[in-house]
PDB file of C-alpha atoms in Angstrom:
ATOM      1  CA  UNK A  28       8.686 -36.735  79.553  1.00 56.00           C
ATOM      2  CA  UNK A  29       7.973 -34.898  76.630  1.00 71.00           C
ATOM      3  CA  UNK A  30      10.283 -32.321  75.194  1.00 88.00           C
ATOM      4  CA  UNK A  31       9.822 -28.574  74.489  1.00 90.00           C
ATOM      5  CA  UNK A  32      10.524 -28.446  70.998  1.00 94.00           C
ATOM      6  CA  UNK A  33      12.238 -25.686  68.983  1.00 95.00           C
ATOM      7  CA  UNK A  34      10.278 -22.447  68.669  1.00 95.00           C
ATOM      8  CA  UNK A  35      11.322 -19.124  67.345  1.00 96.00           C
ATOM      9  CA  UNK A  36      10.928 -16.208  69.257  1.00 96.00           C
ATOM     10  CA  UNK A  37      12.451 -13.482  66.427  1.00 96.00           C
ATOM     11  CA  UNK A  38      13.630 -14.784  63.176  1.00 96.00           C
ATOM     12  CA  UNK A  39      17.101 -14.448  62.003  1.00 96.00           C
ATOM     13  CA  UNK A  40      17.945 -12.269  58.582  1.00 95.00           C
ATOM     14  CA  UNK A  41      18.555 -15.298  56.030  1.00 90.00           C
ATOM     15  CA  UNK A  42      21.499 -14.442  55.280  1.00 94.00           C
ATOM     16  CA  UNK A  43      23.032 -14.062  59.206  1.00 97.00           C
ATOM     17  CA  UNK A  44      25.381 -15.733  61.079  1.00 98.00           C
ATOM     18  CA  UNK A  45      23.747 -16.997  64.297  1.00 98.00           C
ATOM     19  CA  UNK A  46      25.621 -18.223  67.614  1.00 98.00           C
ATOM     20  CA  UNK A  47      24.215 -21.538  68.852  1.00 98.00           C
ATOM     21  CA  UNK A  48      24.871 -23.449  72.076  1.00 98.00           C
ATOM     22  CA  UNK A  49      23.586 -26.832  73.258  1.00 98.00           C
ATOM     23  CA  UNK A  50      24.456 -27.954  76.510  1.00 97.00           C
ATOM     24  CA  UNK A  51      24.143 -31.619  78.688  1.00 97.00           C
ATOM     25  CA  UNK A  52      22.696 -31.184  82.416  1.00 96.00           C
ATOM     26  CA  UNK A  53      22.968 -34.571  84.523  1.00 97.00           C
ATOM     27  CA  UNK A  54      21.796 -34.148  87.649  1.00 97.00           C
ATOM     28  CA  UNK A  55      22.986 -35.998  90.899  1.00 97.00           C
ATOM     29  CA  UNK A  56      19.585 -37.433  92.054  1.00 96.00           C
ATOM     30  CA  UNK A  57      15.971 -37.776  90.876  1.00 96.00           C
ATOM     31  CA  UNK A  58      14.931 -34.999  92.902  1.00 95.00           C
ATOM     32  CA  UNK A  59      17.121 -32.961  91.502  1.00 96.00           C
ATOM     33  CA  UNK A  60      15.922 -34.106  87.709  1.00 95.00           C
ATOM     34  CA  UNK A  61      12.345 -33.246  88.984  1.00 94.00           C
ATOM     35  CA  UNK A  62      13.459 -29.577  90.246  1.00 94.00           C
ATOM     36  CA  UNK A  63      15.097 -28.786  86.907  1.00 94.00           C
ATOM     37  CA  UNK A  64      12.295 -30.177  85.167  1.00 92.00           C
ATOM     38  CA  UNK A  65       9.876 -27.553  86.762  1.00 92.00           C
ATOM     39  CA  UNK A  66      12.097 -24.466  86.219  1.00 91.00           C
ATOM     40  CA  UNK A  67      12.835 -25.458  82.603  1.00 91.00           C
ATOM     41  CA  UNK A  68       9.565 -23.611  81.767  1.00 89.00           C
ATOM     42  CA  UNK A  69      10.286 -20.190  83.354  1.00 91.00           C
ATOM     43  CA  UNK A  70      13.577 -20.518  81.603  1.00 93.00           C
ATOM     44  CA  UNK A  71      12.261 -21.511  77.947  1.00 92.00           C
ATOM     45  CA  UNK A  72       9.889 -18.796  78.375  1.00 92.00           C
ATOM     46  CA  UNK A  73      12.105 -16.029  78.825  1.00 95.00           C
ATOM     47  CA  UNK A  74      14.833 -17.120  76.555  1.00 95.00           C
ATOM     48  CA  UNK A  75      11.615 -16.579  74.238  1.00 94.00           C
ATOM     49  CA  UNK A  76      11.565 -13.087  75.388  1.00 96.00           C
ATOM     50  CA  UNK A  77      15.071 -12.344  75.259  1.00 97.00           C
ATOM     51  CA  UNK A  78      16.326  -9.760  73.189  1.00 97.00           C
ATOM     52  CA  UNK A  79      18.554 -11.409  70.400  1.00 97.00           C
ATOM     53  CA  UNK A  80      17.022 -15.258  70.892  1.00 98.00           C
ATOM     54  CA  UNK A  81      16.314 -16.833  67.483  1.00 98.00           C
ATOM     55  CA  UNK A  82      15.581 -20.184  68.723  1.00 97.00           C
ATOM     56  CA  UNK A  83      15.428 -22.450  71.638  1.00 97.00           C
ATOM     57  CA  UNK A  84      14.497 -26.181  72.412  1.00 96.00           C
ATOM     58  CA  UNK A  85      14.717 -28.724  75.134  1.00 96.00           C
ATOM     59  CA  UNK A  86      15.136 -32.259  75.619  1.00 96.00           C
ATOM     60  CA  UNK A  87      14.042 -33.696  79.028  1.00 95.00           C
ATOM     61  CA  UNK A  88      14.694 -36.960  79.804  1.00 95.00           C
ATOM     62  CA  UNK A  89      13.960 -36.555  83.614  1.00 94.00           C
ATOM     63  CA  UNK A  90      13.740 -40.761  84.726  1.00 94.00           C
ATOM     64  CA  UNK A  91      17.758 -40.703  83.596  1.00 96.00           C
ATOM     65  CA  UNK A  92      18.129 -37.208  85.643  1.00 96.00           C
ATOM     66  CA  UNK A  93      19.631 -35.894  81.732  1.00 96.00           C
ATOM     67  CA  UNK A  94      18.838 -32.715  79.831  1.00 96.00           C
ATOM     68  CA  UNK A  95      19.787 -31.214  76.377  1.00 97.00           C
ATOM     69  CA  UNK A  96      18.977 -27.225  75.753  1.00 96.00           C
ATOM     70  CA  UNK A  97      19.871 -25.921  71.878  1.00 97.00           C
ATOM     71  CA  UNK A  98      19.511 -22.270  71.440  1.00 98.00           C
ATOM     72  CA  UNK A  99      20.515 -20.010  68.766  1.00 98.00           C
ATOM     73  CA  UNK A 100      21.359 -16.390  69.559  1.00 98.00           C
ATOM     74  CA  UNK A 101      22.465 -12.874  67.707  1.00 98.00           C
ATOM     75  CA  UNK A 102      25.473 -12.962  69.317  1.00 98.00           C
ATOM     76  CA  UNK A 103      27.702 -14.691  71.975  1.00 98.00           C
ATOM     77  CA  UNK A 104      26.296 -11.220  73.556  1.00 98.00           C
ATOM     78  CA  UNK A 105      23.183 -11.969  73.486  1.00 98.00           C
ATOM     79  CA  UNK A 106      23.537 -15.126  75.123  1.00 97.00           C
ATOM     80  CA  UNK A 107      25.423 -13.706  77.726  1.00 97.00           C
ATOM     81  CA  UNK A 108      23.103 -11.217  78.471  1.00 97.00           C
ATOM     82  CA  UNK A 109      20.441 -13.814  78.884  1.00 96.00           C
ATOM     83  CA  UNK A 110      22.818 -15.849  81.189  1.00 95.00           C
ATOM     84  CA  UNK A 111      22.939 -13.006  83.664  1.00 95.00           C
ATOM     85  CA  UNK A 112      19.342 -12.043  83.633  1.00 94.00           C
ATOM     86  CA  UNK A 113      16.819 -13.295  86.378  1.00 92.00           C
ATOM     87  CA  UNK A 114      15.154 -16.230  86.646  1.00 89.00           C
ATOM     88  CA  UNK A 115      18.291 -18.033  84.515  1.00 92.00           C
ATOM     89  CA  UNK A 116      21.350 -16.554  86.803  1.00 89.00           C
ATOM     90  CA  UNK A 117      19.691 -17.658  90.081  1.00 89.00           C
ATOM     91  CA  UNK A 118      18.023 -20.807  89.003  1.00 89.00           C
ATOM     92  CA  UNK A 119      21.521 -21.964  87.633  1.00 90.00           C
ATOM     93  CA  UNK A 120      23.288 -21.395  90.559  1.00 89.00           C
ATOM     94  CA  UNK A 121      20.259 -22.851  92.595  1.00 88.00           C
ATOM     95  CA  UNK A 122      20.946 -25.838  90.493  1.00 89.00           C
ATOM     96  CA  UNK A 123      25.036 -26.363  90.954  1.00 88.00           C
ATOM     97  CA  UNK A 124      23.629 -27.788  94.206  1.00 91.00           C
ATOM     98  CA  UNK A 125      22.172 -30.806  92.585  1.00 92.00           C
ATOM     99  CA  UNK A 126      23.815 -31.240  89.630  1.00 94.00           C
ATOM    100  CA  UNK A 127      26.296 -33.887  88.808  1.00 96.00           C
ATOM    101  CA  UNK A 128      27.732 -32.475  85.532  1.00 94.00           C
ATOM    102  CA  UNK A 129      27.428 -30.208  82.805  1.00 95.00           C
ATOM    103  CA  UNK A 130      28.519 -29.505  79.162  1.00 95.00           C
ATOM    104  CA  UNK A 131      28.744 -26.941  76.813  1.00 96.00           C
ATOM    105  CA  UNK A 132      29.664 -26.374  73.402  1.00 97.00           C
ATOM    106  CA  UNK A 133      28.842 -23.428  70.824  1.00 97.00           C
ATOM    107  CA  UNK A 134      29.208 -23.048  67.264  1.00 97.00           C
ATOM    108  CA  UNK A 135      28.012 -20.446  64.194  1.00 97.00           C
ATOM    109  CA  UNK A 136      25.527 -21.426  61.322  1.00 97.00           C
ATOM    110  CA  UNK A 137      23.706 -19.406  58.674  1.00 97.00           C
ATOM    111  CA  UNK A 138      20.249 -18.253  60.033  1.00 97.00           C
ATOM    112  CA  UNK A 139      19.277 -20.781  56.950  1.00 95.00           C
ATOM    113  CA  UNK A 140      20.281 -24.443  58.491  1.00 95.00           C
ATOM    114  CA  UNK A 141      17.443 -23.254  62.019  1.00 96.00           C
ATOM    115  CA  UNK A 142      15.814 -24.764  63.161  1.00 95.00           C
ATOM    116  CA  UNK A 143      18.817 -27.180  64.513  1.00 93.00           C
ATOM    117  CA  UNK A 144      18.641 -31.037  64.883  1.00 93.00           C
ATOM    118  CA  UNK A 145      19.087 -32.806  68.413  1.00 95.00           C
ATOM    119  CA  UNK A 146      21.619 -35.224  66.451  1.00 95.00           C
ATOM    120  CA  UNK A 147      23.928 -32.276  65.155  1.00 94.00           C
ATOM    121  CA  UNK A 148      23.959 -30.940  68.760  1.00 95.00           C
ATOM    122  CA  UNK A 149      24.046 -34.274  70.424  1.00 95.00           C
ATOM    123  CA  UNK A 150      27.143 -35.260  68.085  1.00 96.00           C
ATOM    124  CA  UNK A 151      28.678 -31.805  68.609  1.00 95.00           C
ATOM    125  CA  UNK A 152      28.295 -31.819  72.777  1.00 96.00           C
ATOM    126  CA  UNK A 153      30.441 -35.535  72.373  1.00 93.00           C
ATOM    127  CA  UNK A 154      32.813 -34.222  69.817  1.00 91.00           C
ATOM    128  CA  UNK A 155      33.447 -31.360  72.784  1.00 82.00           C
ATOM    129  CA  UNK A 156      33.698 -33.970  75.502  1.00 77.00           C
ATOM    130  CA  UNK A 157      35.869 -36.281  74.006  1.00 78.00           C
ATOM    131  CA  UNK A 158      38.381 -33.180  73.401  1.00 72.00           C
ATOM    132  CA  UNK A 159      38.424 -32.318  77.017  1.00 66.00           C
TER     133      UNK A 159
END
């Protein structure tokens, strides 16, 4: 499946701090892969319209029911905001029901290292789980 790679809905001031968070979905069963595979869309598209978003990508790897999200945000705010805003706070509680686990880790850069690599986030979500 392809991925949604990293767009920009408002660019960061060069010289800001920005709050980033990539996270690991595995889901239980292929059906549920499929099901977050569809909403990932909707979701994308209004982290795109969210206020304080400076950049968001996915990684869908749907046959091995696994998916990576990266996002960079204003604020921890900001991304909490988001969180709680409709479609994302009902779709992820929709999804609890089929998923098997999930991890989360967050971090600050300068607004000058976006757009963010999969293998920083990839190494930083196992750096997180191995500390658990």
């Amino acid at each position: 499946m392809p991925d949604i790679p990293w767009t920009t809905p408002t660019a960061a001031a060069p010289d800001a701090e920005v709050y980033v968070m990539a996270s690991r979905f595995e889901t239980a069963t292929l059906a549920g892969a499929v099901r977050f595979f569809l909403k990932a869309p909707g979701i994308i598209l209004q982290i795109r319209k969210a206020p304080g978003a400076h950049g968001v990508a996915l990684r869908a790897r749907v046959l091995r029911r696994t998916f990576l999200t990266l996002s960079a945000w204003e604020d921890r705010d900001a991304l909490h905001r988001f969180a709680r805003s409709e479609p994302h706070r009902t779709s992820s509680r929709a999804a609890s029901a089929y998923m098997k686990e999930s991890a989360f880790t967050y971090w600050t850069v300068p607004a000058a290292e976006l757009p963010l690599t999969w293998d920083e986030a990839e190494r930083r979500l196992a750096d997180h789980e191995t500390s658990r």
